[in-house]
């Protein structure tokens, strides 16, 4: 179905029940459909449809050593993909998982769990673990249920580019390379799920998201442990635990520059003919610009849309003033710093 050698049309479907049924049929017969989740749009394929999974890597231009997240509608769906037998998953792990699940799922939390052998290697990049998440978005849930199989879904962008938070972003990146896009409007959260590994001791956050360290620790404390944030500065002796974190990510063509003050931002701003200044709390800088330029607010919800808009507007630079609001947002700053490295 998804052959990149042929020019074929990508269907843009409004996410009605009828169209979700149609999308589920496409996925069940080995196709690729992008769909909304509460975080960002995902590019879906049936977890057991190896060729369709392969096509995801081709359509996105994604390196094959970067494993995918499997999206389930129900906790029982885990039976088909994870091996939670006591030798792999102790009663401690099971109880810890159950309480985290109760508290945060469905929602923007991804678990690294021991996998069943039937999960194709292409999904997990040959790892013994599989990443699993239970999305909250009704369109995602209906699509998974109607397909009758969990769906792998990386963010539905070209690899390295900012993640998509609208169907238009997906079409911009992947039109002609995938079978269909279900348009369910703008994603509510705007950045990808928190990825955690509770098999590690202490448990680790592999990718920060809107379920923060503090929120996770309110549960972990009941189990006498605390989550640790994974260092992803590339200087670690060990290979990165979440393989995807080492690649160029989230970057627009415009340069992303992070500075500490308005003065610094303006000194950089005048070096470019087309640039915009952002910060966490734009209100606090209202009227303070000596250059009389607008300072825009940056949040999890608009980050990727603004990075994409920067390219549409042919900006040379996106200048971000690191203020107290941004300082408190580990997930947003994680994406922004990666965009700045790109
Ligand atoms: O919110 C999200 O998580 C979105 C939506 C579509 O659900 N999906 C998403 O997928 O962000 P993706 O492929 O862009 O990111 C998956 C992340 C990568 O950093 C990958 O390395 C990590 O999860 N990952 C997947 N399987 C893993 C595993 N077995 N062990 C460690 N990390 C894993
Ligand atoms: Mg991604």
Short mmCIF file of C-alpha atoms and ligand atoms in Angstrom, two decimals:
data_model
loop_
_atom_site.label_atom_id
_atom_site.label_comp_id
_atom_site.label_asym_id
_atom_site.label_seq_id
_atom_site.Cartn_x
_atom_site.Cartn_y
_atom_site.Cartn_z
CA UNK A 1 0.00 0.00 0.00
CA UNK A 2 2.51 2.58 1.12
CA UNK A 3 5.05 2.49 -1.68
CA UNK A 4 7.23 5.54 -1.89
CA UNK A 5 8.14 4.72 -5.47
CA UNK A 6 4.61 5.57 -6.61
CA UNK A 7 3.03 8.96 -6.43
CA UNK A 8 -0.16 8.49 -4.53
CA UNK A 9 -2.57 10.65 -2.72
CA UNK A 10 -2.61 11.08 1.02
CA UNK A 11 -6.24 11.25 2.15
CA UNK A 12 -6.98 14.10 4.54
CA UNK A 13 -9.96 12.84 6.54
CA UNK A 14 -12.01 14.72 9.10
CA UNK A 15 -12.05 12.49 12.20
CA UNK A 16 -15.70 11.39 11.97
CA UNK A 17 -16.69 7.88 13.17
CA UNK A 18 -17.09 6.84 9.54
CA UNK A 19 -13.65 8.08 8.61
CA UNK A 20 -12.04 6.49 11.68
CA UNK A 21 -13.54 3.18 10.50
CA UNK A 22 -12.03 3.80 7.07
CA UNK A 23 -8.66 4.68 8.62
CA UNK A 24 -8.78 1.51 10.75
CA UNK A 25 -9.36 -0.56 7.60
CA UNK A 26 -6.34 1.07 5.97
CA UNK A 27 -4.17 0.27 9.00
CA UNK A 28 -5.53 -3.29 9.32
CA UNK A 29 -4.62 -3.91 5.67
CA UNK A 30 -1.05 -2.73 6.15
CA UNK A 31 -1.23 1.02 5.59
CA UNK A 32 0.01 4.08 7.48
CA UNK A 33 -2.40 6.62 8.95
CA UNK A 34 -1.51 9.71 10.98
CA UNK A 35 -3.85 10.46 13.87
CA UNK A 36 -4.18 12.99 16.70
CA UNK A 37 -3.20 12.22 20.28
CA UNK A 38 -3.34 14.55 23.28
CA UNK A 39 0.41 15.20 22.88
CA UNK A 40 1.27 15.42 19.16
CA UNK A 41 0.09 13.68 15.96
CA UNK A 42 1.37 10.13 15.58
CA UNK A 43 2.05 8.15 12.40
CA UNK A 44 0.37 4.80 12.95
CA UNK A 45 0.87 1.24 11.75
CA UNK A 46 -0.32 -2.06 13.22
CA UNK A 47 2.35 -3.34 15.60
CA UNK A 48 2.34 -6.76 13.92
CA UNK A 49 2.41 -5.36 10.35
CA UNK A 50 6.18 -5.36 9.82
CA UNK A 51 6.12 -3.89 6.34
CA UNK A 52 3.87 -1.06 7.42
CA UNK A 53 6.22 -0.39 10.34
CA UNK A 54 9.15 -0.35 7.91
CA UNK A 55 7.27 2.19 5.80
CA UNK A 56 7.01 4.51 8.81
CA UNK A 57 10.81 4.66 9.01
CA UNK A 58 11.00 5.37 5.26
CA UNK A 59 8.24 7.98 5.25
CA UNK A 60 9.80 9.88 8.16
CA UNK A 61 13.43 9.32 7.15
CA UNK A 62 13.90 7.92 10.66
CA UNK A 63 17.09 6.04 11.63
CA UNK A 64 16.22 2.37 12.14
CA UNK A 65 17.95 2.17 15.54
CA UNK A 66 15.35 4.51 17.07
CA UNK A 67 12.55 2.35 18.50
CA UNK A 68 8.84 3.18 18.41
CA UNK A 69 6.13 3.58 21.04
CA UNK A 70 3.25 1.09 20.93
CA UNK A 71 -0.14 2.69 21.63
CA UNK A 72 -2.77 0.62 23.47
CA UNK A 73 -6.41 1.38 24.20
CA UNK A 74 -6.79 -0.94 27.19
CA UNK A 75 -4.52 -2.29 29.88
CA UNK A 76 -5.41 -5.81 28.68
CA UNK A 77 -3.82 -4.97 25.31
CA UNK A 78 -0.45 -5.38 27.06
CA UNK A 79 -0.91 -9.14 27.03
CA UNK A 80 -0.15 -9.29 23.30
CA UNK A 81 3.12 -7.31 23.44
CA UNK A 82 4.69 -7.43 26.92
CA UNK A 83 6.06 -10.29 29.01
CA UNK A 84 5.27 -9.32 32.58
CA UNK A 85 6.01 -12.74 34.06
CA UNK A 86 7.64 -12.55 37.54
CA UNK A 87 11.18 -13.37 36.31
CA UNK A 88 11.08 -10.24 34.09
CA UNK A 89 8.78 -8.11 36.14
CA UNK A 90 8.85 -8.54 39.91
CA UNK A 91 5.80 -8.04 42.16
CA UNK A 92 7.41 -4.68 43.08
CA UNK A 93 7.52 -3.61 39.42
CA UNK A 94 3.99 -4.85 38.85
CA UNK A 95 2.58 -2.91 41.78
CA UNK A 96 4.59 0.21 40.93
CA UNK A 97 3.34 0.00 37.33
CA UNK A 98 -0.28 -0.55 38.45
CA UNK A 99 -0.28 2.53 40.68
CA UNK A 100 1.38 4.72 38.02
CA UNK A 101 -1.14 3.42 35.50
CA UNK A 102 -4.08 4.20 37.81
CA UNK A 103 -2.78 7.70 38.43
CA UNK A 104 -1.67 8.81 34.95
CA UNK A 105 -3.27 6.60 32.30
CA UNK A 106 -4.74 7.13 29.84
CA UNK A 107 -2.43 10.09 29.35
CA UNK A 108 0.98 11.36 28.27
CA UNK A 109 3.12 8.70 29.98
CA UNK A 110 5.16 6.02 28.18
CA UNK A 111 6.47 2.92 29.99
CA UNK A 112 9.48 0.82 28.98
CA UNK A 113 8.45 -2.79 29.62
CA UNK A 114 9.85 -6.28 28.90
CA UNK A 115 8.61 -7.34 25.47
CA UNK A 116 7.17 -10.53 24.10
CA UNK A 117 9.16 -12.17 21.31
CA UNK A 118 6.28 -11.72 18.88
CA UNK A 119 6.88 -7.96 18.81
CA UNK A 120 8.88 -7.41 15.61
CA UNK A 121 12.51 -6.30 16.09
CA UNK A 122 11.92 -3.34 13.81
CA UNK A 123 9.51 -1.91 16.41
CA UNK A 124 12.00 -2.06 19.27
CA UNK A 125 15.24 -1.69 17.28
CA UNK A 126 16.24 -5.11 18.59
CA UNK A 127 15.90 -4.17 22.28
CA UNK A 128 14.40 -6.59 24.80
CA UNK A 129 12.03 -3.89 25.96
CA UNK A 130 9.07 -2.19 24.31
CA UNK A 131 7.76 1.34 24.91
CA UNK A 132 4.03 1.43 25.63
CA UNK A 133 1.59 4.27 26.04
CA UNK A 134 -2.14 4.63 26.57
CA UNK A 135 -3.25 7.79 24.77
CA UNK A 136 -6.22 9.76 26.04
CA UNK A 137 -7.42 11.27 22.76
CA UNK A 138 -10.82 9.81 21.74
CA UNK A 139 -9.82 9.60 18.06
CA UNK A 140 -6.65 7.67 18.91
CA UNK A 141 -8.61 5.30 21.15
CA UNK A 142 -11.32 4.70 18.55
CA UNK A 143 -8.72 4.06 15.85
CA UNK A 144 -6.83 1.51 17.99
CA UNK A 145 -10.04 -0.28 18.99
CA UNK A 146 -11.39 -0.41 15.43
CA UNK A 147 -8.05 -1.65 14.07
CA UNK A 148 -8.14 -4.45 16.67
CA UNK A 149 -4.39 -4.28 17.32
CA UNK A 150 -2.07 -1.88 19.19
CA UNK A 151 -0.54 0.79 16.94
CA UNK A 152 3.07 1.88 16.78
CA UNK A 153 3.21 5.63 16.34
CA UNK A 154 6.20 7.94 16.30
CA UNK A 155 5.47 11.63 15.94
CA UNK A 156 4.15 12.22 12.40
CA UNK A 157 6.89 14.60 11.24
CA UNK A 158 9.91 14.26 8.97
CA UNK A 159 12.70 13.05 11.22
CA UNK A 160 14.61 15.91 12.86
CA UNK A 161 11.92 18.50 12.19
CA UNK A 162 9.53 19.91 14.86
CA UNK A 163 6.73 17.49 15.84
CA UNK A 164 3.26 18.08 14.36
CA UNK A 165 0.41 19.45 16.47
CA UNK A 166 -2.08 19.89 13.60
CA UNK A 167 -3.14 17.82 10.59
CA UNK A 168 -1.74 20.59 8.37
CA UNK A 169 1.72 20.07 9.91
CA UNK A 170 1.48 16.35 9.07
CA UNK A 171 0.42 17.07 5.49
CA UNK A 172 3.27 19.56 5.13
CA UNK A 173 5.82 16.91 6.09
CA UNK A 174 4.35 13.64 4.84
CA UNK A 175 1.85 14.28 2.02
CA UNK A 176 2.39 11.72 -0.74
CA UNK A 177 4.35 9.45 1.63
CA UNK A 178 1.55 8.03 3.82
CA UNK A 179 -1.98 6.76 3.17
CA UNK A 180 -4.09 9.11 5.25
CA UNK A 181 -4.28 11.74 7.99
CA UNK A 182 -7.18 11.88 10.44
CA UNK A 183 -7.78 15.55 11.25
CA UNK A 184 -8.84 15.87 14.89
CA UNK A 185 -7.84 19.51 15.38
CA UNK A 186 -4.95 20.89 17.41
CA UNK A 187 -3.30 18.64 20.03
CA UNK A 188 -4.08 19.88 23.56
CA UNK A 189 -0.67 19.32 25.20
CA UNK A 190 1.71 20.06 22.33
CA UNK A 191 4.81 18.10 23.39
CA UNK A 192 5.49 14.37 23.47
CA UNK A 193 4.82 12.04 26.38
CA UNK A 194 7.12 11.53 29.35
CA UNK A 195 9.08 8.29 28.80
CA UNK A 196 9.97 6.34 31.96
CA UNK A 197 11.89 3.20 32.78
CA UNK A 198 10.73 1.68 36.06
CA UNK A 199 12.91 -1.42 35.50
CA UNK A 200 15.97 0.70 36.27
CA UNK A 201 17.06 1.22 39.87
CA UNK A 202 16.39 4.02 40.65
CA UNK A 203 13.60 4.47 38.09
CA UNK A 204 14.49 6.86 35.28
CA UNK A 205 12.84 9.57 33.22
CA UNK A 206 14.24 9.00 29.73
CA UNK A 207 12.37 11.89 28.11
CA UNK A 208 10.72 14.69 30.12
CA UNK A 209 7.11 15.62 29.37
CA UNK A 210 4.08 17.16 31.01
CA UNK A 211 4.01 14.40 33.63
CA UNK A 212 6.88 15.91 35.59
CA UNK A 213 9.52 14.50 37.93
CA UNK A 214 7.58 15.87 40.92
CA UNK A 215 4.31 14.28 39.84
CA UNK A 216 6.01 10.92 39.27
CA UNK A 217 7.77 11.14 42.62
CA UNK A 218 4.48 11.55 44.49
CA UNK A 219 3.82 7.95 43.42
CA UNK A 220 7.42 6.71 43.63
CA UNK A 221 7.71 7.86 47.23
CA UNK A 222 5.00 5.38 48.22
CA UNK A 223 7.41 2.71 46.96
CA UNK A 224 10.44 4.12 48.73
CA UNK A 225 12.16 5.26 45.49
CA UNK A 226 12.64 8.50 43.54
CA UNK A 227 12.84 9.03 39.79
CA UNK A 228 16.06 10.30 38.30
CA UNK A 229 16.28 12.39 35.18
CA UNK A 230 18.43 10.87 32.49
CA UNK A 231 21.39 12.95 31.47
CA UNK A 232 21.35 13.30 27.69
CA UNK A 233 24.35 15.56 27.25
CA UNK A 234 26.14 13.01 25.10
CA UNK A 235 29.11 12.86 27.45
CA UNK A 236 27.84 9.77 29.25
CA UNK A 237 30.05 6.71 29.14
CA UNK A 238 27.01 4.51 28.70
CA UNK A 239 24.98 4.43 25.49
CA UNK A 240 21.81 6.54 25.69
CA UNK A 241 19.01 4.60 27.36
CA UNK A 242 16.37 6.07 25.09
CA UNK A 243 17.99 5.73 21.69
CA UNK A 244 15.97 8.52 20.08
CA UNK A 245 17.39 11.17 22.36
CA UNK A 246 20.76 11.27 20.57
CA UNK A 247 19.50 12.49 17.17
CA UNK A 248 18.93 15.96 15.75
CA UNK A 249 15.47 16.86 16.88
CA UNK A 250 12.73 19.41 16.69
CA UNK A 251 14.85 21.85 14.67
CA UNK A 252 13.50 24.37 12.15
CA UNK A 253 15.77 25.81 9.45
CA UNK A 254 15.93 29.05 11.41
CA UNK A 255 18.64 29.21 14.07
CA UNK A 256 17.30 28.80 17.61
CA UNK A 257 19.24 30.90 20.11
CA UNK A 258 18.68 30.81 23.86
CA UNK A 259 19.76 33.91 25.79
CA UNK A 260 19.46 35.08 29.40
CA UNK A 261 18.11 38.61 29.18
CA UNK A 262 16.21 41.11 27.05
CA UNK A 263 19.42 43.11 26.54
CA UNK A 264 21.18 40.04 25.18
CA UNK A 265 18.18 39.18 23.00
CA UNK A 266 18.18 42.63 21.43
CA UNK A 267 21.93 42.55 20.82
CA UNK A 268 21.41 39.29 18.89
CA UNK A 269 18.21 40.48 17.21
CA UNK A 270 19.91 43.38 15.40
CA UNK A 271 22.37 40.97 13.75
CA UNK A 272 19.55 39.42 11.70
CA UNK A 273 17.24 40.97 9.16
CA UNK A 274 14.41 38.55 10.05
CA UNK A 275 14.10 37.31 13.63
CA UNK A 276 11.55 37.04 16.43
CA UNK A 277 11.98 37.15 20.20
CA UNK A 278 10.12 34.75 22.53
CA UNK A 279 10.05 34.15 26.27
CA UNK A 280 8.03 32.23 28.89
CA UNK A 281 6.26 35.24 30.37
CA UNK A 282 5.95 37.81 27.57
CA UNK A 283 3.70 39.99 29.76
CA UNK A 284 6.51 40.75 32.18
CA UNK A 285 8.54 42.26 29.31
CA UNK A 286 5.63 44.22 27.82
CA UNK A 287 6.78 47.66 26.70
CA UNK A 288 10.36 47.02 27.87
CA UNK A 289 11.92 46.48 24.45
CA UNK A 290 14.18 49.37 23.50
CA UNK A 291 13.85 48.28 19.87
CA UNK A 292 10.08 48.40 20.04
CA UNK A 293 9.83 44.82 18.82
CA UNK A 294 7.09 42.45 19.97
CA UNK A 295 8.07 39.74 22.43
CA UNK A 296 6.01 36.58 21.99
CA UNK A 297 5.03 34.01 24.62
CA UNK A 298 6.31 30.45 24.24
CA UNK A 299 4.52 27.48 25.81
CA UNK A 300 4.30 23.71 25.39
CA UNK A 301 1.13 24.27 23.36
CA UNK A 302 2.64 26.63 20.76
CA UNK A 303 6.32 25.60 20.70
CA UNK A 304 6.28 23.36 17.62
CA UNK A 305 3.78 25.54 15.74
CA UNK A 306 6.04 28.58 16.34
CA UNK A 307 9.17 26.72 15.22
CA UNK A 308 7.36 25.69 12.03
CA UNK A 309 5.94 29.20 11.53
CA UNK A 310 9.50 30.55 11.77
CA UNK A 311 10.32 28.69 8.56
CA UNK A 312 7.06 29.71 6.84
CA UNK A 313 7.93 33.31 7.70
CA UNK A 314 11.52 32.74 6.50
CA UNK A 315 12.98 33.88 9.80
CA UNK A 316 16.73 33.58 10.18
CA UNK A 317 16.56 33.29 13.94
CA UNK A 318 14.24 32.43 16.81
CA UNK A 319 15.62 34.11 19.93
CA UNK A 320 14.38 32.80 23.27
CA UNK A 321 14.89 34.63 26.55
CA UNK A 322 15.31 32.01 29.28
CA UNK A 323 13.15 33.34 32.14
CA UNK A 324 11.67 31.90 35.35
CA UNK A 325 8.64 30.46 33.58
CA UNK A 326 10.86 28.54 31.12
CA UNK A 327 13.25 27.59 33.91
CA UNK A 328 10.40 25.70 35.57
CA UNK A 329 9.44 23.86 32.40
CA UNK A 330 11.97 21.03 32.03
CA UNK A 331 10.11 19.36 29.15
CA UNK A 332 9.80 22.51 27.05
CA UNK A 333 13.45 23.45 27.65
CA UNK A 334 14.56 19.91 26.72
CA UNK A 335 12.94 20.32 23.27
CA UNK A 336 14.15 23.88 22.87
CA UNK A 337 17.76 23.03 23.70
CA UNK A 338 17.68 20.21 21.19
CA UNK A 339 16.23 22.54 18.57
CA UNK A 340 19.06 24.97 19.37
CA UNK A 341 21.65 22.22 18.89
CA UNK A 342 20.11 21.23 15.54
O1 LIG B 1 3.62 11.64 22.88
C1 LIG B 1 4.28 10.76 22.29
O2 LIG B 1 4.98 9.94 22.90
C2 LIG B 1 4.19 10.71 20.76
C3 LIG B 1 2.73 10.40 20.39
C4 LIG B 1 2.53 10.22 18.90
O3 LIG B 1 2.28 9.29 21.12
N1 LIG B 1 5.08 9.74 20.20
C5 LIG B 1 6.42 9.96 20.16
O4 LIG B 1 7.14 8.95 19.52
O5 LIG B 1 6.96 10.95 20.60
P1 LIG B 1 8.64 9.12 19.04
O6 LIG B 1 8.91 7.92 18.20
O7 LIG B 1 8.82 10.43 18.38
O8 LIG B 1 9.51 8.99 20.34
C6 LIG B 1 9.69 7.73 20.98
C7 LIG B 1 10.75 7.84 22.06
C8 LIG B 1 12.13 7.93 21.45
O9 LIG B 1 12.92 8.82 22.23
C9 LIG B 1 12.62 6.48 21.57
O10 LIG B 1 14.01 6.37 21.58
C10 LIG B 1 12.01 6.07 22.90
O11 LIG B 1 10.72 6.65 22.87
N2 LIG B 1 11.87 4.59 22.99
C11 LIG B 1 11.07 3.78 22.28
N3 LIG B 1 11.24 2.49 22.64
C12 LIG B 1 12.17 2.47 23.61
C13 LIG B 1 12.79 1.44 24.40
N4 LIG B 1 12.47 0.16 24.24
N5 LIG B 1 13.70 1.81 25.32
C14 LIG B 1 14.03 3.11 25.50
N6 LIG B 1 13.48 4.13 24.78
C15 LIG B 1 12.58 3.82 23.85
MG1 LIG B 2 9.51 12.25 17.49
#
